[in-house]
Amino acid sequence: MNAHACHDHATMKAAVLLGCTALVLTVTGPAAQAAAPARDLGRQTLAAGDGWASDAGGTTGGSAATAEHVYTVTTWAQFKAALQDGGSAPKIIKVKGMIEAVSEGCEAFVAGGYDLQQYLKDYDPAVWGNDKLASGPQEDARVASAANQDGVIKAAVPSNTTIVGVGRNSGILGGSLQIKAVSNVILRNLTIEAPLDCFPMWDPTDDTGTGAWNSEYDAVVVYGTDHVWIDHNTLTDGRYPDSERPSYFGKIFQQHDGLTDIVRGSNYVTMSWNSFKDHDKNMLIGNSDSTASTDAGKLKVTMHHNKFDGILQRSPRVRFGQVDVYNNSYVVTEEQKSDYYVFGVGISSQLYASDNAISLPAGASVGKVLKKWKESPLTAVNNYVNGQLTDLIAVHNAEIPAETLQSGAGWTPTLRTKVDSPRAVPYIVNRGAGAGKVC
């Protein structure tokens, strides 16, 4: 079932068809007499040709689950129990409503006498300096407290699993989905609020010796895993935006890490029709320059028809992978224009960015759309900035000559179901991306 035209059937001049993610309906049971209805998201699988996750056998998640392995959950405890039940047998987990991973609050995790005010006194740069890492009773207590939080908010997703939100407003608040060393996982129609690290670490030596607050916990981690389809989800900082975090020692008290990281030899991933909102460090594809032994030849990821609204950086930042980024919409805010970048070009990356639409505020540098981290040629064609066709590489090289980028990723994507005009992308993606908008 490839239903590319079911987001409101809106028209735009020459009848622009809004794109519903290409999908197929998996039929199970004897003689297929028990075929699921078209609206049963749990039984839907990724269509052939829809990005890297459709390659090498495709991605079906838990679509073949028997009745005893279909769960509807309304609490974090139920959700984690459903994940564990039945091992890697195909399973469908339906999340009903917004479920809270940390309903008790940060105080429930405090151990060893941790006290933020005492922590601030002990490691104030005026007292501790900036030439050594934090150590001592309060740092030990912070580590113990963080371990307590870690054990609660992380949820391990097994192979052959589909997790879907029920209706228009279902998902996870403050949990971290750990898709680690498994295969064949689908996440759809979920609103996911990024975890809030209750116990960030102060690193006095970070940020060129001026110190920084570092946090743990991504909303979604894909680690050493193959065949993942992440579709029609909304990922955001939600109730706890960075703009409302306090500052200590002149640095924001950073309690968020990434929204979605794809790392450590993960492969065959498609991210489609998601909405990423109001976040700083959004997405890593490859998380270290020193992981060639696990990442080279892998990290094949497709990103299409996603919306990035108020995202400061890493949409994505790429190392090693063949990454196809097309028909995405990017909106940079006025507050972000000095420090933003969209595409991070890292070691041995093969980024192919085409047919995207980027909206920048007045005075923002177009050259900063691309950020060079290491020497790696990329392809950037038919991208539009503020409605104008823009050669992103040429503009970057003209504005930032000290970080010249080379053209030519060395490959051409073929796993695409439909490429929309980049001029229509903001309209199409705004109407179709995110939770609650899936066919």
Coordinates of C-alpha atoms in Angstrom, one line a residue:
M1 CA 0.0 0.0 0.0
N2 CA 1.7 3.1 -1.2
A3 CA -0.6 6.0 -0.2
H4 CA 1.3 9.1 -1.1
A5 CA -1.7 11.4 -1.1
C6 CA -3.6 11.4 2.2
H7 CA -2.5 14.4 4.2
D8 CA -5.7 16.5 3.8
H9 CA -5.6 16.4 0.0
A10 CA -4.7 20.0 0.0
T11 CA -3.7 21.8 -3.2
M12 CA -1.0 24.3 -3.9
K13 CA -1.2 25.9 -7.4
A14 CA -0.8 22.8 -9.6
A15 CA -2.5 20.5 -7.1
V16 CA 0.5 19.6 -4.9
L17 CA -0.2 16.3 -3.3
L18 CA 0.8 16.0 0.3
G19 CA 2.9 12.9 0.9
C20 CA 1.9 10.2 3.3
T21 CA 4.9 8.0 3.9
A22 CA 5.2 5.1 1.6
L23 CA 4.2 1.9 3.4
V24 CA 2.8 -1.5 2.9
L25 CA 0.3 -3.6 4.9
T26 CA 1.6 -6.8 6.1
V27 CA -0.9 -9.6 6.0
T28 CA -0.6 -12.4 8.5
G29 CA -2.5 -15.6 9.4
P30 CA -3.8 -18.5 7.4
A31 CA -4.9 -17.5 4.0
A32 CA -4.6 -13.9 5.1
Q33 CA -8.2 -14.1 6.4
A34 CA -7.2 -12.0 9.5
A35 CA -5.7 -9.1 7.6
A36 CA -5.5 -5.9 9.7
P37 CA -7.5 -2.9 8.7
A38 CA -5.6 -0.2 6.8
R39 CA -5.6 2.1 9.9
D40 CA -3.8 -0.5 12.1
L41 CA -0.4 1.2 12.2
G42 CA 1.1 -1.8 14.0
R43 CA 0.7 -4.0 10.9
Q44 CA 2.1 -1.5 8.4
T45 CA 5.7 -2.0 7.1
L46 CA 8.1 0.1 5.1
A47 CA 7.5 0.1 1.4
A48 CA 10.1 -1.1 -1.1
G49 CA 12.4 1.7 -2.2
D50 CA 11.7 4.1 0.7
G51 CA 15.2 4.9 1.9
W52 CA 18.0 2.8 3.3
A53 CA 15.8 0.9 5.7
S54 CA 14.0 -0.7 2.7
D55 CA 17.3 -2.2 1.5
A56 CA 18.8 -5.6 2.3
G57 CA 15.6 -7.3 3.3
G58 CA 13.5 -4.3 4.3
T59 CA 12.0 -3.3 7.7
T60 CA 8.8 -5.0 9.0
G61 CA 9.1 -4.4 12.8
G62 CA 6.6 -6.4 14.8
S63 CA 4.0 -6.5 12.0
A64 CA 3.8 -10.3 12.2
A65 CA 3.0 -10.4 15.9
T66 CA 0.5 -12.9 17.1
A67 CA -2.4 -11.7 19.3
E68 CA -0.6 -12.5 22.5
H69 CA 2.2 -10.2 21.5
V70 CA 0.1 -7.1 20.8
Y71 CA 0.0 -4.8 23.8
T72 CA -1.7 -1.5 24.7
V73 CA 0.1 0.4 27.4
T74 CA -0.8 3.5 29.5
T75 CA 2.1 3.6 32.0
W76 CA 5.9 3.5 31.8
A77 CA 6.0 0.3 33.8
Q78 CA 3.6 -1.4 31.4
F79 CA 5.6 -0.2 28.5
K80 CA 8.9 -1.6 29.8
A81 CA 7.2 -4.9 30.7
A82 CA 5.8 -5.2 27.2
L83 CA 9.2 -4.7 25.7
Q84 CA 10.6 -7.5 27.8
D85 CA 7.8 -10.0 27.2
G86 CA 8.5 -12.6 24.6
G87 CA 12.1 -11.6 23.9
S88 CA 12.6 -10.9 20.2
A89 CA 9.4 -12.5 19.0
P90 CA 7.5 -10.0 16.8
K91 CA 5.6 -7.6 19.0
I92 CA 3.4 -4.5 18.6
I93 CA 3.2 -2.0 21.4
K94 CA 0.5 0.6 21.3
V95 CA 1.1 3.6 23.5
K96 CA -2.2 5.1 24.6
G97 CA -1.9 8.7 25.9
M98 CA 1.2 10.5 27.1
I99 CA 3.1 8.2 29.5
E100 CA 5.5 9.7 32.0
A101 CA 8.9 8.0 32.6
V102 CA 9.8 10.1 35.7
S103 CA 6.5 10.8 37.4
E104 CA 8.2 11.1 40.9
G105 CA 10.5 13.9 39.8
C106 CA 14.3 14.2 40.1
E107 CA 14.2 14.0 43.9
A108 CA 13.4 10.3 43.7
F109 CA 16.8 9.6 42.3
V110 CA 19.0 11.6 44.7
A111 CA 21.7 9.5 46.4
G112 CA 24.7 10.0 48.6
G113 CA 23.7 13.4 49.9
Y114 CA 23.8 15.1 46.5
D115 CA 22.8 18.8 46.7
L116 CA 23.0 21.1 43.7
Q117 CA 23.8 24.1 45.8
Q118 CA 26.7 22.4 47.5
Y119 CA 27.8 21.0 44.1
L120 CA 27.9 24.6 42.8
K121 CA 29.9 25.8 45.8
D122 CA 32.4 22.9 45.6
Y123 CA 33.1 23.3 41.8
D124 CA 32.9 27.0 41.4
P125 CA 35.8 27.8 39.0
A126 CA 36.8 30.5 41.5
V127 CA 37.4 27.7 44.0
W128 CA 38.1 24.6 42.0
G129 CA 39.7 26.1 38.9
N130 CA 39.5 24.9 35.3
D131 CA 42.5 22.6 35.0
K132 CA 41.1 19.4 36.5
L133 CA 37.9 17.3 36.4
A134 CA 35.4 17.5 39.3
S135 CA 36.0 14.9 42.0
G136 CA 35.1 14.4 45.6
P137 CA 31.9 13.7 47.7
Q138 CA 29.5 15.8 45.7
E139 CA 30.7 14.5 42.3
D140 CA 30.5 10.9 43.7
A141 CA 26.9 11.7 44.9
R142 CA 26.1 13.1 41.5
V143 CA 27.3 9.9 39.8
A144 CA 25.3 7.7 42.1
S145 CA 22.1 9.8 41.6
A146 CA 22.6 9.8 37.9
A147 CA 22.9 6.0 38.0
N148 CA 19.5 5.8 39.7
Q149 CA 17.9 7.9 37.0
D150 CA 19.6 5.9 34.3
G151 CA 18.0 2.7 35.5
V152 CA 14.5 4.1 35.4
I153 CA 14.3 6.2 32.2
K154 CA 16.0 3.9 29.7
A155 CA 13.9 1.3 27.9
A156 CA 15.6 -1.4 25.8
V157 CA 13.8 -2.1 22.6
P158 CA 14.2 -5.7 21.3
S159 CA 14.4 -6.9 17.7
N160 CA 11.2 -7.2 15.6
T161 CA 9.3 -4.5 17.5
T162 CA 6.8 -1.9 16.3
I163 CA 5.9 0.9 18.7
V164 CA 3.0 3.2 17.7
G165 CA 1.1 6.0 19.3
V166 CA -2.7 5.6 19.5
G167 CA -4.5 8.5 18.0
R168 CA -3.2 12.1 17.8
N169 CA -1.7 12.6 21.2
S170 CA 0.2 9.6 22.5
G171 CA 3.8 9.1 23.4
I172 CA 6.5 9.3 26.0
L173 CA 7.6 12.0 28.4
G174 CA 11.1 11.9 29.6
G175 CA 12.0 8.4 28.6
S176 CA 15.0 7.2 26.5
L177 CA 14.4 4.5 23.8
Q178 CA 17.5 2.3 23.6
I179 CA 17.6 0.5 20.3
K180 CA 20.9 -1.3 20.9
A181 CA 22.4 -4.3 19.1
V182 CA 19.1 -5.4 17.6
S183 CA 17.4 -5.5 14.2
N184 CA 14.1 -4.6 12.6
V185 CA 12.4 -1.8 14.7
I186 CA 9.6 0.6 13.8
L187 CA 8.7 3.8 15.7
R188 CA 5.6 5.7 14.5
N189 CA 3.1 8.3 15.5
L190 CA 4.7 9.1 18.9
T191 CA 5.2 12.4 20.6
I192 CA 8.5 12.1 22.5
E193 CA 9.7 14.7 25.0
A194 CA 13.4 14.5 25.4
P195 CA 14.7 13.2 28.8
L196 CA 15.7 15.8 31.3
D197 CA 19.1 14.9 32.9
C198 CA 18.5 15.6 36.6
F199 CA 22.2 15.5 37.3
P200 CA 24.3 17.2 34.6
M201 CA 28.1 17.0 35.1
W202 CA 30.2 20.2 35.3
D203 CA 33.4 19.7 33.3
P204 CA 35.8 22.5 34.2
T205 CA 38.1 21.7 31.3
D206 CA 35.5 21.7 28.6
D207 CA 34.9 24.4 26.0
T208 CA 38.5 25.4 25.7
G209 CA 39.1 25.5 29.4
T210 CA 36.1 27.7 30.3
G211 CA 34.0 24.8 31.5
A212 CA 30.6 23.4 30.4
W213 CA 27.6 21.5 31.7
N214 CA 27.3 18.1 30.0
S215 CA 24.2 15.9 30.1
E216 CA 23.3 12.3 29.2
Y217 CA 20.2 10.7 27.6
D218 CA 19.0 10.9 24.0
A219 CA 15.3 10.6 23.3
V220 CA 16.1 7.8 20.8
V221 CA 19.4 5.9 20.5
V222 CA 20.1 3.6 17.6
Y223 CA 23.3 1.8 18.5
G224 CA 24.8 -1.2 16.6
T225 CA 21.4 -1.9 15.1
D226 CA 20.1 -2.5 11.5
H227 CA 16.8 -1.8 9.8
V228 CA 15.0 0.9 11.7
W229 CA 12.1 3.0 10.4
I230 CA 11.3 6.2 12.4
D231 CA 8.2 7.8 10.9
H232 CA 5.7 10.5 11.8
N233 CA 6.9 11.2 15.3
T234 CA 7.3 14.6 17.1
L235 CA 10.5 15.0 19.1
T236 CA 11.0 18.0 21.3
D237 CA 12.2 19.4 24.6
G238 CA 8.6 19.9 25.4
R239 CA 8.0 21.3 28.9
Y240 CA 11.6 22.0 29.6
P241 CA 13.1 24.1 26.8
D242 CA 16.7 25.1 27.0
S243 CA 15.6 28.8 27.0
E244 CA 14.2 28.3 30.5
R245 CA 17.2 26.5 31.9
P246 CA 19.3 28.5 34.4
S247 CA 22.9 29.4 34.0
Y248 CA 25.7 28.6 36.4
F249 CA 29.3 29.7 36.1
G250 CA 28.3 31.6 33.0
K251 CA 27.1 28.5 31.1
I252 CA 23.7 27.2 30.5
F253 CA 22.7 24.4 32.9
Q254 CA 22.4 21.9 30.0
Q255 CA 20.0 19.1 30.8
H256 CA 19.4 17.7 27.3
D257 CA 21.6 15.7 25.0
G258 CA 20.4 14.6 21.5
L259 CA 16.9 13.9 20.1
T260 CA 18.0 11.0 17.9
D261 CA 21.5 9.5 17.6
I262 CA 22.5 6.8 15.1
V263 CA 25.8 5.3 16.1
R264 CA 28.3 2.4 16.4
G265 CA 27.8 0.5 13.2
S266 CA 24.1 1.0 12.9
N267 CA 22.8 0.6 9.4
Y268 CA 19.8 0.8 7.1
V269 CA 17.8 3.5 8.8
T270 CA 14.9 5.6 7.3
M271 CA 13.7 8.7 9.1
S272 CA 10.6 10.1 7.4
W273 CA 7.9 12.7 8.2
N274 CA 9.1 13.5 11.7
S275 CA 8.9 16.9 13.4
F276 CA 12.0 18.0 15.5
K277 CA 11.3 21.1 17.5
D278 CA 13.1 23.5 19.9
H279 CA 16.3 21.7 20.6
D280 CA 20.1 22.3 20.6
K281 CA 22.1 19.2 19.6
N282 CA 19.7 17.3 17.4
M283 CA 21.2 14.3 15.7
L284 CA 24.5 12.5 15.3
I285 CA 25.1 9.9 12.6
G286 CA 28.3 8.5 13.9
N287 CA 29.5 9.8 17.3
S288 CA 33.3 9.6 17.1
D289 CA 36.2 10.1 14.7
S290 CA 37.8 6.9 16.0
T291 CA 35.2 4.4 15.2
A292 CA 36.1 3.5 11.6
S293 CA 36.4 -0.2 12.6
T294 CA 32.7 -0.3 13.4
D295 CA 31.3 2.5 11.3
A296 CA 33.1 2.4 7.9
G297 CA 30.7 1.0 5.2
K298 CA 27.7 1.4 7.5
L299 CA 25.6 4.3 8.9
K300 CA 23.5 4.2 5.8
V301 CA 20.6 6.6 6.6
T302 CA 17.8 8.3 4.7
M303 CA 16.1 11.4 6.0
H304 CA 13.2 12.8 4.0
H305 CA 10.1 15.0 4.6
N306 CA 11.2 15.9 8.2
K307 CA 10.6 19.3 9.8
F308 CA 13.4 20.9 11.8
D309 CA 11.9 23.9 13.6
G310 CA 14.1 25.8 16.1
I311 CA 16.9 23.3 15.9
L312 CA 20.3 24.9 16.6
Q313 CA 22.7 22.3 15.1
R314 CA 23.3 18.7 13.9
S315 CA 20.4 18.1 11.5
P316 CA 22.4 15.9 11.0
R317 CA 26.1 15.8 11.8
V318 CA 27.5 12.9 9.9
R319 CA 30.6 10.8 10.2
F320 CA 31.4 7.8 7.9
G321 CA 27.9 7.2 6.6
Q322 CA 26.2 7.4 3.2
V323 CA 23.4 9.7 4.3
D324 CA 20.7 10.8 1.9
V325 CA 18.9 14.0 3.1
Y326 CA 16.2 15.3 0.8
N327 CA 12.8 17.1 1.0
N328 CA 13.3 18.3 4.5
S329 CA 12.2 21.7 5.9
Y330 CA 14.5 23.7 8.2
V331 CA 13.4 26.8 10.1
V332 CA 16.2 28.7 12.0
T333 CA 14.9 31.2 14.6
E334 CA 16.1 34.7 15.2
E335 CA 17.7 33.7 18.5
Q336 CA 19.7 30.9 16.7
K337 CA 21.1 32.8 13.7
S338 CA 24.5 33.5 15.2
D339 CA 25.4 30.0 16.3
Y340 CA 23.4 27.6 14.1
Y341 CA 24.3 25.1 11.4
V342 CA 22.3 22.5 9.6
F343 CA 24.5 19.9 8.0
G344 CA 27.7 18.9 9.8
V345 CA 30.3 17.3 7.5
G346 CA 32.5 14.9 9.5
I347 CA 35.2 12.4 8.9
S348 CA 34.8 10.1 5.9
S349 CA 31.1 11.1 5.6
Q350 CA 29.3 10.8 2.2
L351 CA 26.4 13.3 2.7
Y352 CA 24.0 13.8 -0.2
A353 CA 21.7 16.8 0.5
S354 CA 19.2 17.7 -2.1
D355 CA 15.8 19.3 -2.7
N356 CA 15.7 20.7 0.9
A357 CA 14.1 24.0 1.9
I358 CA 15.8 26.2 4.5
S359 CA 14.3 29.3 6.1
L360 CA 16.8 31.8 7.7
P361 CA 16.1 35.0 9.6
A362 CA 17.3 38.3 8.2
G363 CA 21.0 38.7 8.7
A364 CA 21.8 35.0 9.2
S365 CA 24.8 33.7 7.3
V366 CA 23.8 31.3 4.5
G367 CA 27.3 29.9 4.5
K368 CA 26.7 28.5 7.9
V369 CA 24.1 26.0 6.7
L370 CA 27.1 23.7 6.1
K371 CA 29.7 23.1 8.9
K372 CA 33.0 21.5 8.1
W373 CA 34.4 19.3 10.8
K374 CA 36.7 17.2 8.7
E375 CA 37.7 17.0 5.0
S376 CA 34.9 15.0 3.3
P377 CA 33.4 15.8 0.0
L378 CA 29.6 16.1 -0.1
T379 CA 26.9 16.7 -2.7
A380 CA 24.5 19.6 -2.1
V381 CA 22.2 20.2 -5.1
N382 CA 18.8 21.9 -5.7
N383 CA 18.5 23.2 -2.2
Y384 CA 16.5 26.4 -1.6
V385 CA 17.2 29.1 1.1
N386 CA 14.5 31.6 1.7
G387 CA 12.8 30.5 -1.5
Q388 CA 15.9 31.0 -3.7
L389 CA 17.9 28.2 -5.3
T390 CA 21.2 28.2 -3.5
D391 CA 24.6 26.5 -4.1
L392 CA 25.3 25.7 -0.5
I393 CA 28.9 24.7 -1.1
A394 CA 29.8 27.7 -3.2
V395 CA 28.2 30.1 -0.7
H396 CA 29.9 28.4 2.2
N397 CA 33.3 28.5 0.6
A398 CA 32.9 32.2 -0.3
E399 CA 31.8 33.2 3.2
I400 CA 34.1 30.8 5.2
P401 CA 37.2 30.4 3.0
A402 CA 39.2 28.9 5.9
E403 CA 36.9 25.9 5.9
T404 CA 36.6 25.1 2.2
L405 CA 34.4 22.2 1.3
Q406 CA 34.7 19.9 -1.7
S407 CA 31.9 18.8 -3.9
G408 CA 31.1 15.2 -4.8
A409 CA 29.9 12.6 -2.3
G410 CA 30.9 9.8 -4.6
W411 CA 27.4 8.2 -4.8
T412 CA 23.9 8.9 -6.0
P413 CA 20.9 7.8 -3.9
T414 CA 18.4 5.5 -5.6
L415 CA 16.1 4.5 -2.7
R416 CA 13.6 7.3 -3.0
T417 CA 9.9 6.9 -3.6
K418 CA 9.1 10.5 -4.6
V419 CA 11.0 13.7 -4.7
D420 CA 8.9 16.9 -4.2
S421 CA 9.8 20.3 -5.5
P422 CA 11.8 22.0 -2.8
R423 CA 9.7 25.1 -3.3
A424 CA 6.7 23.1 -2.1
V425 CA 8.5 21.3 0.7
P426 CA 7.8 23.8 3.5
Y427 CA 4.0 23.6 2.8
I428 CA 4.0 19.8 2.3
V429 CA 6.1 19.0 5.3
N430 CA 4.4 21.5 7.6
R431 CA 1.1 19.9 6.8
G432 CA 2.3 16.3 6.9
A433 CA 5.2 15.8 9.4
G434 CA 4.9 14.8 13.0
A435 CA 2.7 12.7 15.2
G436 CA -1.0 12.6 14.6
K437 CA -0.6 13.1 10.8
V438 CA 0.0 9.5 9.7
C439 CA -2.1 7.6 7.3

